[in-house]
GROMACS .gro file of N, CA and C in nm:
model
  117
    1UNK      N    1  -5.287   9.259  -4.067
    1UNK     CA    2  -5.203   9.153  -4.117
    1UNK      C    3  -5.062   9.208  -4.137
    2UNK      N    4  -4.965   9.143  -4.079
    2UNK     CA    5  -4.826   9.184  -4.090
    2UNK      C    6  -4.763   9.115  -4.210
    3UNK      N    7  -4.700   9.195  -4.297
    3UNK     CA    8  -4.636   9.139  -4.416
    3UNK      C    9  -4.487   9.161  -4.407
    4UNK      N   10  -4.412   9.060  -4.438
    4UNK     CA   11  -4.266   9.069  -4.438
    4UNK      C   12  -4.222   9.123  -4.575
    5UNK      N   13  -4.136   9.221  -4.574
    5UNK     CA   14  -4.084   9.276  -4.699
    5UNK      C   15  -3.933   9.261  -4.703
    6UNK      N   16  -3.882   9.247  -4.821
    6UNK     CA   17  -3.738   9.236  -4.842
    6UNK      C   18  -3.697   9.351  -4.933
    7UNK      N   19  -3.632   9.452  -4.880
    7UNK     CA   20  -3.596   9.568  -4.963
    7UNK      C   21  -3.492   9.536  -5.071
    8UNK      N   22  -3.423   9.425  -5.059
    8UNK     CA   23  -3.320   9.390  -5.157
    8UNK      C   24  -3.367   9.289  -5.260
    9UNK      N   25  -3.494   9.253  -5.258
    9UNK     CA   26  -3.546   9.152  -5.350
    9UNK      C   27  -3.528   9.195  -5.496
   10UNK      N   28  -3.560   9.319  -5.527
   10UNK     CA   29  -3.547   9.366  -5.665
   10UNK      C   30  -3.400   9.373  -5.708
   11UNK      N   31  -3.312   9.410  -5.616
   11UNK     CA   32  -3.169   9.412  -5.650
   11UNK      C   33  -3.120   9.271  -5.677
   12UNK      N   34  -3.161   9.176  -5.596
   12UNK     CA   35  -3.123   9.036  -5.618
   12UNK      C   36  -3.176   8.985  -5.752
   13UNK      N   37  -3.298   9.020  -5.784
   13UNK     CA   38  -3.359   8.977  -5.911
   13UNK      C   39  -3.283   9.035  -6.029
   14UNK      N   40  -3.251   9.164  -6.023
   14UNK     CA   41  -3.179   9.229  -6.132
   14UNK      C   42  -3.038   9.170  -6.147
   15UNK      N   43  -2.970   9.146  -6.036
   15UNK     CA   44  -2.836   9.089  -6.040
   15UNK      C   45  -2.838   8.949  -6.101
   16UNK      N   46  -2.939   8.871  -6.066
   16UNK     CA   47  -2.950   8.737  -6.123
   16UNK      C   48  -2.974   8.742  -6.273
   17UNK      N   49  -3.053   8.840  -6.320
   17UNK     CA   50  -3.076   8.853  -6.463
   17UNK      C   51  -2.949   8.894  -6.537
   18UNK      N   52  -2.868   8.980  -6.476
   18UNK     CA   53  -2.746   9.027  -6.542
   18UNK      C   54  -2.635   8.923  -6.540
   19UNK      N   55  -2.613   8.862  -6.425
   19UNK     CA   56  -2.497   8.774  -6.408
   19UNK      C   57  -2.533   8.626  -6.403
   20UNK      N   58  -2.661   8.593  -6.393
   20UNK     CA   59  -2.701   8.455  -6.382
   20UNK      C   60  -2.686   8.404  -6.240
   21UNK      N   61  -2.711   8.278  -6.224
   21UNK     CA   62  -2.696   8.214  -6.094
   21UNK      C   63  -2.617   8.086  -6.115
   22UNK      N   64  -2.586   8.016  -6.007
   22UNK     CA   65  -2.510   7.892  -6.022
   22UNK      C   66  -2.592   7.786  -6.094
   23UNK      N   67  -2.723   7.789  -6.077
   23UNK     CA   68  -2.808   7.690  -6.144
   23UNK      C   69  -2.831   7.728  -6.290
   24UNK      N   70  -2.833   7.859  -6.319
   24UNK     CA   71  -2.860   7.905  -6.456
   24UNK      C   72  -2.769   8.023  -6.488
   25UNK      N   73  -2.647   7.998  -6.538
   25UNK     CA   74  -2.556   8.108  -6.567
   25UNK      C   75  -2.607   8.194  -6.683
   26UNK      N   76  -2.574   8.320  -6.679
   26UNK     CA   77  -2.613   8.412  -6.786
   26UNK      C   78  -2.529   8.383  -6.910
   27UNK      N   79  -2.590   8.400  -7.026
   27UNK     CA   80  -2.522   8.378  -7.153
   27UNK      C   81  -2.489   8.515  -7.212
   28UNK      N   82  -2.364   8.534  -7.244
   28UNK     CA   83  -2.323   8.660  -7.307
   28UNK      C   84  -2.309   8.636  -7.456
   29UNK      N   85  -2.391   8.701  -7.535
   29UNK     CA   86  -2.387   8.686  -7.680
   29UNK      C   87  -2.274   8.772  -7.736
   30UNK      N   88  -2.210   8.725  -7.841
   30UNK     CA   89  -2.105   8.803  -7.902
   30UNK      C   90  -2.105   8.777  -8.052
   31UNK      N   91  -2.051   8.872  -8.124
   31UNK     CA   92  -2.037   8.858  -8.268
   31UNK      C   93  -1.894   8.815  -8.298
   32UNK      N   94  -1.880   8.719  -8.388
   32UNK     CA   95  -1.747   8.672  -8.427
   32UNK      C   96  -1.746   8.650  -8.577
   33UNK      N   97  -1.632   8.669  -8.637
   33UNK     CA   98  -1.617   8.640  -8.779
   33UNK      C   99  -1.487   8.565  -8.801
   34UNK      N  100  -1.481   8.493  -8.911
   34UNK     CA  101  -1.364   8.412  -8.939
   34UNK      C  102  -1.287   8.474  -9.054
   35UNK      N  103  -1.156   8.484  -9.036
   35UNK     CA  104  -1.067   8.536  -9.139
   35UNK      C  105  -0.953   8.434  -9.151
   36UNK      N  106  -0.972   8.336  -9.238
   36UNK     CA  107  -0.874   8.230  -9.251
   36UNK      C  108  -0.876   8.140  -9.129
   37UNK      N  109  -0.764   8.132  -9.058
   37UNK     CA  110  -0.756   8.050  -8.937
   37UNK      C  111  -0.783   8.129  -8.811
   38UNK      N  112  -0.817   8.254  -8.824
   38UNK     CA  113  -0.839   8.342  -8.709
   38UNK      C  114  -0.986   8.376  -8.693
   39UNK      N  115  -1.028   8.392  -8.569
   39UNK     CA  116  -1.165   8.435  -8.541
   39UNK      C  117  -1.163   8.572  -8.480
   0.00000   0.00000   0.00000
């Protein structure tokens, strides 16, 4: 049985997890605090 392999599949998966995709963009969490009118 011949199986097709994609050597870049794992790289594509990792890149999608880091940067997101057009359908599901990645969310970057950040810490913010308020000091009067400034964040």
